[in-house]
Coordinates of N, CA and C in Angstrom, one line a residue:
Chain L
Q221 N 51.1 113.0 -15.0 CA 50.7 114.3 -15.4 C 51.9 115.1 -16.1
K222 N 51.6 115.7 -17.2 CA 52.6 116.4 -17.9 C 53.0 117.7 -17.1
E223 N 54.2 118.1 -17.2 CA 54.6 119.3 -16.5 C 54.0 120.6 -17.0
V224 N 53.8 120.6 -18.3 CA 53.1 121.7 -19.0 C 52.0 121.2 -19.9
E225 N 50.8 121.6 -19.6 CA 49.6 121.1 -20.3 C 49.1 122.3 -21.2
Q226 N 48.8 121.9 -22.4 CA 48.3 123.0 -23.4 C 47.2 122.3 -24.2
D227 N 46.1 123.1 -24.4 CA 45.0 122.6 -25.3 C 45.6 122.6 -26.7
P228 N 45.5 121.4 -27.4 CA 46.1 121.4 -28.8 C 45.3 122.1 -29.9
G229 N 44.0 122.4 -29.5 CA 43.2 123.0 -30.6 C 42.8 122.0 -31.6
P230 N 42.6 122.3 -32.9 CA 43.0 123.6 -33.5 C 41.9 124.7 -33.1
L231 N 42.4 125.9 -33.2 CA 41.6 127.1 -32.9 C 41.5 127.9 -34.2
S232 N 40.3 128.2 -34.6 CA 40.0 128.9 -35.8 C 39.3 130.2 -35.4
V233 N 39.8 131.4 -35.8 CA 39.2 132.7 -35.5 C 39.1 133.5 -36.8
P234 N 38.2 134.5 -36.8 CA 38.2 135.4 -37.9 C 39.2 136.5 -37.7
E235 N 39.7 137.1 -38.8 CA 40.7 138.1 -38.8 C 40.2 139.3 -37.9
G236 N 41.1 139.8 -37.0 CA 40.7 140.9 -36.2 C 40.2 140.5 -34.8
A237 N 40.0 139.2 -34.6 CA 39.5 138.7 -33.3 C 40.6 138.8 -32.3
I238 N 40.2 138.7 -31.0 CA 41.2 138.6 -29.9 C 41.3 137.1 -29.6
V239 N 42.6 136.6 -29.6 CA 42.8 135.2 -29.4 C 43.4 135.0 -28.0
S240 N 42.9 134.0 -27.3 CA 43.4 133.7 -26.0 C 43.9 132.2 -26.0
L241 N 45.2 132.1 -25.7 CA 45.8 130.8 -25.6 C 46.3 130.5 -24.2
N242 N 46.1 129.3 -23.7 CA 46.3 129.0 -22.3 C 47.1 127.7 -22.0
C243 N 47.8 127.8 -20.9 CA 48.6 126.6 -20.5 C 48.5 126.6 -19.0
T244 N 48.7 125.3 -18.4 CA 48.9 125.2 -17.0 C 50.2 124.4 -16.8
Y245 N 50.9 124.7 -15.7 CA 52.1 123.9 -15.4 C 52.0 123.4 -14.0
S246 N 52.8 122.4 -13.7 CA 52.7 121.7 -12.4 C 53.9 121.9 -11.5
N247 N 55.0 122.3 -12.0 CA 56.3 122.3 -11.3 C 56.5 123.7 -10.7
S248 N 56.4 123.8 -9.4 CA 56.5 125.1 -8.7 C 57.9 125.7 -8.8
A249 N 58.9 124.8 -9.2 CA 60.3 125.3 -9.3 C 60.5 126.1 -10.6
F250 N 59.6 126.0 -11.5 CA 59.8 126.7 -12.8 C 60.0 128.2 -12.5
Q251 N 61.0 128.8 -13.2 CA 61.4 130.1 -12.9 C 60.9 131.1 -13.9
Y252 N 60.8 130.7 -15.2 CA 60.4 131.6 -16.2 C 59.6 131.0 -17.2
F253 N 58.9 131.8 -18.0 CA 57.8 131.4 -18.8 C 57.9 132.0 -20.2
M254 N 57.7 131.2 -21.2 CA 57.9 131.7 -22.5 C 56.8 131.3 -23.5
W255 N 56.6 132.1 -24.5 CA 55.7 131.7 -25.6 C 56.5 131.7 -26.9
Y256 N 56.3 130.6 -27.7 CA 57.0 130.5 -29.0 C 55.9 130.3 -30.0
R257 N 56.3 130.8 -31.2 CA 55.4 130.6 -32.4 C 56.2 129.7 -33.4
Q258 N 55.5 128.7 -33.9 CA 56.2 127.8 -34.9 C 55.4 127.7 -36.1
Y259 N 55.9 128.1 -37.2 CA 55.3 127.9 -38.5 C 55.7 126.6 -39.0
S260 N 54.9 126.1 -40.0 CA 55.1 124.7 -40.5 C 56.5 124.6 -41.0
R261 N 57.2 123.5 -40.6 CA 58.5 123.1 -41.1 C 59.6 124.1 -40.7
K262 N 59.3 124.9 -39.7 CA 60.3 125.8 -39.2 C 60.6 125.5 -37.7
G263 N 61.7 126.1 -37.2 CA 61.9 126.0 -35.7 C 61.1 127.0 -35.0
P264 N 60.8 126.8 -33.7 CA 60.1 127.7 -32.9 C 60.8 129.1 -32.8
E265 N 60.0 130.1 -32.8 CA 60.5 131.5 -32.7 C 60.0 132.1 -31.4
L266 N 60.9 132.6 -30.6 CA 60.6 133.2 -29.3 C 59.7 134.5 -29.5
L267 N 58.6 134.5 -28.9 CA 57.7 135.7 -28.9 C 57.9 136.5 -27.7
M268 N 57.8 135.9 -26.5 CA 57.9 136.7 -25.3 C 58.4 135.8 -24.1
Y269 N 59.0 136.3 -23.1 CA 59.3 135.6 -21.9 C 59.1 136.5 -20.7
T270 N 58.8 135.9 -19.6 CA 58.6 136.6 -18.4 C 59.0 135.7 -17.2
Y271 N 59.4 136.3 -16.1 CA 59.7 135.5 -14.9 C 58.9 135.9 -13.7
S272 N 57.9 136.7 -13.9 CA 57.1 137.1 -12.7 C 55.6 137.0 -13.0
S273 N 54.8 136.9 -12.0 CA 53.4 137.0 -12.2 C 53.0 138.4 -12.7
G274 N 51.9 138.4 -13.5 CA 51.5 139.6 -14.0 C 51.5 139.6 -15.5
N275 N 51.3 140.8 -16.1 CA 51.2 140.9 -17.6 C 52.5 141.5 -18.2
K276 N 52.8 141.1 -19.4 CA 53.9 141.7 -20.2 C 53.4 141.9 -21.6
E277 N 53.5 143.1 -22.1 CA 52.9 143.4 -23.4 C 54.0 143.7 -24.4
D278 N 53.8 143.3 -25.6 CA 54.7 143.6 -26.7 C 53.9 143.7 -28.0
G279 N 53.6 144.9 -28.3 CA 52.7 145.1 -29.5 C 51.4 144.5 -29.4
R280 N 51.0 143.6 -30.3 CA 49.6 143.0 -30.2 C 49.6 141.8 -29.3
F281 N 50.7 141.5 -28.7 CA 50.8 140.3 -27.8 C 50.9 140.7 -26.4
T282 N 50.2 140.0 -25.5 CA 50.3 140.1 -24.1 C 50.4 138.7 -23.4
A283 N 51.5 138.6 -22.6 CA 51.7 137.3 -21.9 C 51.2 137.6 -20.5
Q284 N 50.6 136.6 -19.9 CA 50.1 136.7 -18.5 C 50.4 135.5 -17.7
V285 N 51.0 135.7 -16.6 CA 51.4 134.5 -15.7 C 50.7 134.7 -14.3
D286 N 50.1 133.7 -13.9 CA 49.6 133.6 -12.5 C 50.2 132.5 -11.8
K287 N 51.3 132.8 -11.0 CA 52.0 131.7 -10.3 C 51.2 131.0 -9.3
S288 N 50.2 131.7 -8.7 CA 49.4 131.1 -7.6 C 48.6 129.9 -8.1
S289 N 48.1 130.1 -9.4 CA 47.3 129.0 -10.0 C 48.0 128.3 -11.0
K290 N 49.3 128.6 -11.3 CA 50.2 127.9 -12.3 C 49.5 128.0 -13.6
Y291 N 49.2 129.2 -14.0 CA 48.4 129.4 -15.3 C 49.2 130.4 -16.1
I292 N 49.3 130.1 -17.4 CA 50.0 130.9 -18.4 C 49.1 131.2 -19.5
S293 N 49.0 132.5 -19.9 CA 48.2 132.8 -21.1 C 48.9 133.7 -22.1
L294 N 48.5 133.7 -23.3 CA 48.9 134.6 -24.3 C 47.7 135.1 -25.0
F295 N 47.6 136.5 -25.1 CA 46.5 137.1 -25.8 C 47.1 137.8 -27.1
I296 N 46.4 137.6 -28.2 CA 46.8 138.3 -29.4 C 45.6 139.2 -29.8
R297 N 45.9 140.5 -29.9 CA 44.9 141.4 -30.3 C 44.9 141.6 -31.8
D298 N 43.8 141.9 -32.4 CA 43.7 142.2 -33.8 C 44.4 141.2 -34.6
S299 N 44.0 139.9 -34.5 CA 44.7 138.8 -35.1 C 44.7 138.9 -36.6
Q300 N 45.8 138.5 -37.2 CA 46.1 138.6 -38.6 C 46.3 137.2 -39.2
P301 N 46.0 137.0 -40.5 CA 46.2 135.7 -41.1 C 47.7 135.2 -40.9
S302 N 48.6 136.2 -40.9 CA 50.0 135.8 -40.7 C 50.3 135.3 -39.3
D303 N 49.3 135.4 -38.4 CA 49.5 134.8 -37.0 C 49.2 133.3 -37.0
S304 N 48.7 132.8 -38.1 CA 48.3 131.4 -38.2 C 49.6 130.6 -38.1
A305 N 49.7 129.8 -37.0 CA 50.9 129.0 -36.7 C 50.5 128.2 -35.5
T306 N 51.5 127.4 -35.0 CA 51.3 126.7 -33.7 C 52.0 127.5 -32.6
Y307 N 51.3 127.7 -31.5 CA 51.9 128.4 -30.4 C 52.2 127.5 -29.3
L308 N 53.4 127.6 -28.8 CA 54.0 126.7 -27.8 C 54.2 127.5 -26.5
C309 N 53.7 127.1 -25.4 CA 54.0 127.7 -24.1 C 55.2 126.9 -23.6
A310 N 56.0 127.5 -22.7 CA 57.1 126.8 -22.2 C 57.5 127.4 -20.8
S311 N 58.0 126.5 -19.9 CA 58.4 127.1 -18.6 C 59.6 126.2 -18.1
G312 N 60.4 126.8 -17.2 CA 61.5 126.0 -16.7 C 62.5 127.0 -16.1
G313 N 63.8 126.5 -16.2 CA 64.9 127.3 -15.7 C 66.1 127.1 -16.7
Y314 N 67.3 127.5 -16.3 CA 68.4 127.4 -17.1 C 68.7 125.9 -17.6
Q315 N 68.5 125.0 -16.6 CA 68.8 123.6 -16.9 C 68.0 123.0 -18.0
K316 N 66.8 123.4 -18.1 CA 65.9 122.7 -19.0 C 64.6 123.5 -19.1
V317 N 64.0 123.6 -20.3 CA 62.7 124.2 -20.4 C 61.8 123.1 -21.0
T318 N 60.6 123.1 -20.4 CA 59.6 122.1 -20.8 C 58.5 122.8 -21.6
F319 N 58.2 122.2 -22.7 CA 57.2 122.8 -23.6 C 55.9 122.1 -23.6
G320 N 54.8 122.9 -23.8 CA 53.5 122.3 -24.1 C 53.5 121.7 -25.5
T321 N 52.5 121.0 -25.8 CA 52.4 120.3 -27.1 C 52.0 121.3 -28.2
G322 N 51.6 122.5 -27.8 CA 51.3 123.5 -28.9 C 49.8 123.6 -29.2
T323 N 49.4 124.8 -29.5 CA 48.0 125.0 -30.0 C 48.1 125.5 -31.4
K324 N 47.4 124.9 -32.3 CA 47.4 125.3 -33.7 C 46.3 126.3 -33.9
L325 N 46.7 127.5 -34.4 CA 45.8 128.7 -34.6 C 45.7 128.9 -36.1
Q326 N 44.5 129.1 -36.5 CA 44.2 129.6 -37.9 C 43.4 130.8 -37.8
V327 N 43.9 131.9 -38.4 CA 43.2 133.2 -38.5 C 42.6 133.3 -39.9
I328 N 41.3 133.3 -40.0 CA 40.7 133.3 -41.4 C 40.4 134.7 -41.9
P329 N 40.9 135.1 -43.1 CA 40.7 136.4 -43.6 C 39.2 136.8 -43.8
Chain C
E252 N 73.2 139.5 -37.9 CA 73.7 138.4 -37.0 C 73.1 137.1 -37.5
A253 N 74.0 136.1 -37.7 CA 73.5 134.8 -38.2 C 72.8 134.1 -37.0
G254 N 71.7 133.4 -37.4 CA 70.9 132.7 -36.4 C 71.6 131.4 -36.1
V255 N 70.8 130.5 -35.4 CA 71.3 129.1 -35.1 C 71.2 128.3 -36.4
T256 N 72.3 127.7 -36.8 CA 72.3 126.9 -38.0 C 72.5 125.5 -37.7
Q257 N 71.7 124.7 -38.4 CA 71.7 123.2 -38.2 C 71.9 122.5 -39.6
S258 N 72.7 121.4 -39.5 CA 72.9 120.7 -40.7 C 73.0 119.2 -40.4
P259 N 72.6 118.3 -41.3 CA 71.9 118.7 -42.6 C 70.4 119.1 -42.3
T260 N 69.8 119.5 -43.3 CA 68.3 119.9 -43.2 C 67.5 118.6 -43.1
H261 N 67.8 117.6 -44.0 CA 67.2 116.4 -44.0 C 68.2 115.2 -43.9
L262 N 67.8 114.1 -43.3 CA 68.7 113.0 -43.2 C 67.8 111.7 -43.2
I263 N 68.2 110.8 -44.1 CA 67.5 109.5 -44.2 C 68.5 108.4 -43.8
K264 N 68.1 107.6 -42.8 CA 69.0 106.6 -42.4 C 68.2 105.3 -42.3
T265 N 69.0 104.2 -42.3 CA 68.4 102.9 -42.1 C 68.4 102.5 -40.7
R266 N 67.4 101.7 -40.3 CA 67.4 101.2 -38.9 C 68.7 100.5 -38.5
G267 N 69.2 100.9 -37.4 CA 70.5 100.3 -36.9 C 71.7 101.1 -37.2
Q268 N 71.6 102.1 -38.1 CA 72.7 103.0 -38.5 C 72.9 104.0 -37.4
Q269 N 73.9 104.9 -37.6 CA 74.2 106.0 -36.7 C 73.9 107.3 -37.5
A270 N 73.4 108.3 -36.8 CA 73.2 109.6 -37.4 C 73.9 110.7 -36.6
T271 N 74.5 111.6 -37.3 CA 75.2 112.8 -36.7 C 74.6 114.1 -37.1
L272 N 74.1 114.9 -36.2 CA 73.5 116.1 -36.5 C 74.3 117.2 -35.9
R273 N 74.4 118.4 -36.6 CA 75.3 119.4 -36.2 C 74.6 120.7 -36.0
C274 N 75.1 121.5 -35.1 CA 74.5 122.8 -34.7 C 75.6 123.9 -34.5
S275 N 75.4 125.0 -35.1 CA 76.2 126.2 -34.8 C 75.4 127.2 -34.1
P276 N 75.7 127.6 -32.8 CA 74.9 128.6 -32.1 C 75.2 130.0 -32.6
I277 N 74.3 130.9 -32.1 CA 74.6 132.3 -32.4 C 75.9 132.7 -31.8
S278 N 76.6 133.6 -32.4 CA 77.9 134.1 -31.9 C 77.6 134.7 -30.5
G279 N 78.5 134.3 -29.6 CA 78.3 134.8 -28.2 C 77.4 134.0 -27.3
H280 N 76.7 133.0 -27.9 CA 75.9 132.1 -27.1 C 76.7 130.9 -26.7
T281 N 76.7 130.6 -25.4 CA 77.6 129.5 -24.9 C 76.8 128.2 -24.6
S282 N 75.5 128.4 -24.4 CA 74.7 127.2 -24.1 C 74.0 126.7 -25.4
V283 N 74.0 125.3 -25.5 CA 73.3 124.7 -26.6 C 72.4 123.6 -26.1
Y284 N 71.2 123.6 -26.5 CA 70.1 122.6 -26.1 C 69.7 121.9 -27.4
W285 N 69.4 120.6 -27.1 CA 68.9 119.7 -28.2 C 67.5 119.3 -27.8
Y286 N 66.5 119.3 -28.7 CA 65.2 118.8 -28.5 C 64.8 117.9 -29.6
Q287 N 63.9 117.0 -29.3 CA 63.3 116.1 -30.3 C 61.8 116.5 -30.4
Q288 N 61.4 116.7 -31.6 CA 60.0 117.0 -31.9 C 59.4 116.0 -32.8
A289 N 58.8 115.0 -32.1 CA 58.1 113.9 -32.9 C 56.6 114.3 -33.1
L290 N 56.0 113.7 -34.1 CA 54.7 114.1 -34.4 C 53.8 113.8 -33.2
G291 N 53.0 114.8 -32.8 CA 52.0 114.6 -31.8 C 52.6 114.6 -30.4
L292 N 53.9 114.7 -30.2 CA 54.5 114.6 -28.9 C 55.1 115.9 -28.4
G293 N 55.1 116.9 -29.2 CA 55.7 118.2 -28.7 C 57.2 118.1 -28.6
L294 N 57.8 119.1 -28.1 CA 59.3 119.2 -28.0 C 59.7 118.4 -26.7
Q295 N 60.6 117.5 -26.9 CA 61.1 116.7 -25.7 C 62.6 117.1 -25.6
F296 N 62.9 117.4 -24.3 CA 64.3 117.9 -24.0 C 65.2 116.7 -24.1
L297 N 66.3 116.8 -24.8 CA 67.3 115.8 -25.0 C 68.6 116.1 -24.1
L298 N 69.2 117.2 -24.4 CA 70.6 117.5 -23.8 C 70.8 119.0 -23.7
W299 N 71.6 119.4 -22.7 CA 72.0 120.7 -22.6 C 73.6 120.7 -22.4
Y300 N 74.2 121.5 -23.2 CA 75.7 121.7 -23.1 C 76.0 123.2 -22.8
D301 N 76.9 123.4 -22.0 CA 77.4 124.7 -21.6 C 78.8 124.7 -21.3
E302 N 79.6 125.6 -22.0 CA 81.0 125.7 -21.8 C 81.7 124.3 -22.0
G303 N 81.2 123.6 -23.0 CA 81.9 122.3 -23.4 C 81.5 121.1 -22.5
E304 N 80.6 121.3 -21.5 CA 80.2 120.2 -20.7 C 78.8 119.9 -20.8
E305 N 78.4 118.6 -20.7 CA 77.0 118.2 -20.6 C 76.5 118.6 -19.2
R306 N 75.5 119.4 -19.2 CA 74.9 119.9 -17.9 C 73.6 119.2 -17.5
N307 N 72.9 118.8 -18.4 CA 71.6 118.1 -18.1 C 71.2 117.2 -19.3
R308 N 70.4 116.2 -18.9 CA 70.0 115.2 -19.9 C 68.6 114.9 -19.7
G309 N 67.9 114.7 -20.8 CA 66.5 114.4 -20.7 C 66.3 112.8 -20.6
N310 N 65.1 112.4 -20.6 CA 64.8 111.0 -20.4 C 64.9 110.2 -21.7
F311 N 66.1 110.1 -22.2 CA 66.4 109.4 -23.4 C 67.5 108.4 -23.2
P312 N 67.5 107.3 -24.0 CA 68.5 106.2 -23.7 C 69.9 106.7 -24.1
P313 N 70.9 106.0 -23.6 CA 72.3 106.5 -23.8 C 72.7 106.5 -25.2
R314 N 72.0 105.9 -26.1 CA 72.4 105.9 -27.5 C 72.2 107.3 -28.1
F315 N 71.6 108.2 -27.4 CA 71.5 109.6 -27.7 C 72.7 110.3 -27.0
S316 N 73.6 110.8 -27.7 CA 74.7 111.4 -27.0 C 75.2 112.6 -27.9
G317 N 76.1 113.4 -27.3 CA 76.6 114.5 -28.1 C 77.8 115.1 -27.5
R318 N 78.2 116.3 -28.0 CA 79.3 117.0 -27.4 C 79.2 118.5 -27.9
Q319 N 80.0 119.3 -27.2 CA 80.1 120.7 -27.5 C 81.6 121.0 -27.7
F320 N 81.9 121.6 -28.8 CA 83.3 121.9 -29.2 C 83.7 123.3 -28.6
P321 N 85.0 123.5 -28.6 CA 85.5 124.8 -28.0 C 84.9 126.0 -28.6
N322 N 84.4 126.0 -29.9 CA 83.8 127.1 -30.5 C 82.3 127.2 -30.2
Y323 N 81.8 126.3 -29.3 CA 80.5 126.2 -28.8 C 79.5 125.5 -29.8
S324 N 80.0 125.2 -31.0 CA 79.1 124.4 -31.8 C 78.9 123.0 -31.2
S325 N 77.9 122.3 -31.6 CA 77.6 121.0 -31.0 C 77.2 120.0 -32.0
E326 N 77.3 118.8 -31.6 CA 77.0 117.6 -32.4 C 76.1 116.7 -31.6
L327 N 75.0 116.2 -32.2 CA 74.2 115.2 -31.6 C 74.4 113.9 -32.4
N328 N 74.7 112.8 -31.6 CA 74.8 111.5 -32.2 C 73.7 110.6 -31.8
V329 N 73.1 109.9 -32.7 CA 72.1 108.9 -32.3 C 72.6 107.5 -32.9
N330 N 72.9 106.6 -32.0 CA 73.4 105.3 -32.4 C 72.2 104.3 -32.5
A331 N 72.5 103.2 -33.2 CA 71.5 102.1 -33.3 C 70.1 102.7 -33.6
L332 N 69.9 103.4 -34.7 CA 68.7 104.1 -35.0 C 67.5 103.1 -35.0
E333 N 66.4 103.6 -34.4 CA 65.1 102.9 -34.4 C 64.1 103.7 -35.2
L334 N 63.1 103.0 -35.7 CA 62.1 103.7 -36.5 C 61.5 104.9 -35.7
E335 N 61.3 104.7 -34.4 CA 60.6 105.8 -33.6 C 61.5 107.0 -33.4
D336 N 62.8 106.9 -33.8 CA 63.7 108.1 -33.8 C 63.4 109.1 -34.9
S337 N 62.5 108.7 -35.8 CA 62.2 109.7 -36.8 C 61.5 110.9 -36.2
A338 N 62.0 112.1 -36.5 CA 61.5 113.3 -35.8 C 62.3 114.5 -36.4
L339 N 61.8 115.6 -36.0 CA 62.6 116.9 -36.2 C 63.4 117.1 -35.0
Y340 N 64.7 117.3 -35.2 CA 65.7 117.5 -34.1 C 66.0 119.0 -34.1
L341 N 65.7 119.7 -33.0 CA 65.9 121.1 -33.0 C 67.1 121.4 -32.0
C342 N 67.9 122.3 -32.4 CA 69.0 122.8 -31.6 C 68.6 124.3 -31.2
A343 N 68.9 124.7 -30.0 CA 68.7 126.1 -29.6 C 69.9 126.5 -28.8
S344 N 70.1 127.8 -28.9 CA 71.3 128.4 -28.1 C 70.8 129.5 -27.3
R345 N 71.5 129.8 -26.2 CA 71.2 130.8 -25.3 C 72.4 131.5 -24.8
K346 N 72.3 132.8 -24.6 CA 73.4 133.6 -24.1 C 73.4 133.5 -22.6
Q347 N 74.6 133.5 -22.0 CA 74.7 133.4 -20.6 C 73.9 134.5 -19.9
L348 N 73.2 134.1 -18.8 CA 72.3 135.0 -18.0 C 71.1 135.5 -18.8
D349 N 70.9 135.0 -20.0 CA 69.7 135.3 -20.7 C 68.7 134.2 -20.5
Y350 N 67.4 134.4 -20.8 CA 66.4 133.4 -20.6 C 66.0 132.7 -21.9
G351 N 65.8 133.5 -22.9 CA 65.1 133.0 -24.1 C 66.1 132.1 -25.0
Y352 N 65.6 131.0 -25.5 CA 66.3 130.2 -26.4 C 66.0 130.7 -27.8
T353 N 67.0 130.6 -28.7 CA 66.8 130.8 -30.1 C 67.0 129.5 -30.8
F354 N 66.0 129.1 -31.5 CA 66.0 127.8 -32.2 C 66.5 127.9 -33.6
G355 N 67.2 126.8 -34.1 CA 67.4 126.6 -35.5 C 66.2 126.1 -36.2
S356 N 66.3 125.8 -37.5 CA 65.2 125.3 -38.3 C 65.1 123.8 -38.2
G357 N 66.1 123.1 -37.6 CA 66.0 121.7 -37.3 C 66.6 120.8 -38.4
T358 N 66.8 119.6 -38.0 CA 67.2 118.5 -38.9 C 66.0 117.5 -38.9
R359 N 65.5 117.2 -40.0 CA 64.4 116.2 -40.1 C 65.1 114.8 -40.3
L360 N 65.0 114.0 -39.4 CA 65.6 112.6 -39.5 C 64.5 111.6 -39.8
T361 N 64.7 110.9 -40.8 CA 63.8 109.8 -41.2 C 64.5 108.5 -41.1
V362 N 64.0 107.6 -40.3 CA 64.6 106.2 -40.2 C 63.7 105.2 -40.9
V363 N 64.3 104.5 -41.9 CA 63.5 103.6 -42.7 C 64.0 102.1 -42.4

């Protein structure tokens, strides 16, 4: 079993839609949780991180962590074509962060 | 503020050769991480360096090695290259007591 599981998609939505991206993790020792966005042929870009259960909001992005069920989510409101990218969830600690395989998102104008 | 810089951008090597990849972290960041991103496999953790020492290692053979220099820059060496080593190698840096990594744009290694 992979430590971080993520639906690879691809996910295709119309512009303006609410996007929900989800991951599960198996290691109870994981201390913090991150979401990265990766455009083609670029390195991943950190979107948000959190280390507690609950919601964290940043503009159109909301990260949600439920430690009891080991579930991580990212919601994107009012999605834009520029949001088209691969989204990677990640969790771990200082020693190492484990990444999901990424969900490819396409926002259609 | 300059981001994480990696060189070279692309590297083509022949099977059996050695490859050296370089990374300069963001100023003030003392930790450097190396990841391999092969097609369809996601990011796989390779190595973590902090304050010049190797602190953690992923599930890769010993022919993957590296080091961190006093200025916190880092080098990844891959010996006896195999075709399956073809991948995007990403370096990330982190400031002490911070959580988020900042990634470079990577070095695309092709082994032929």
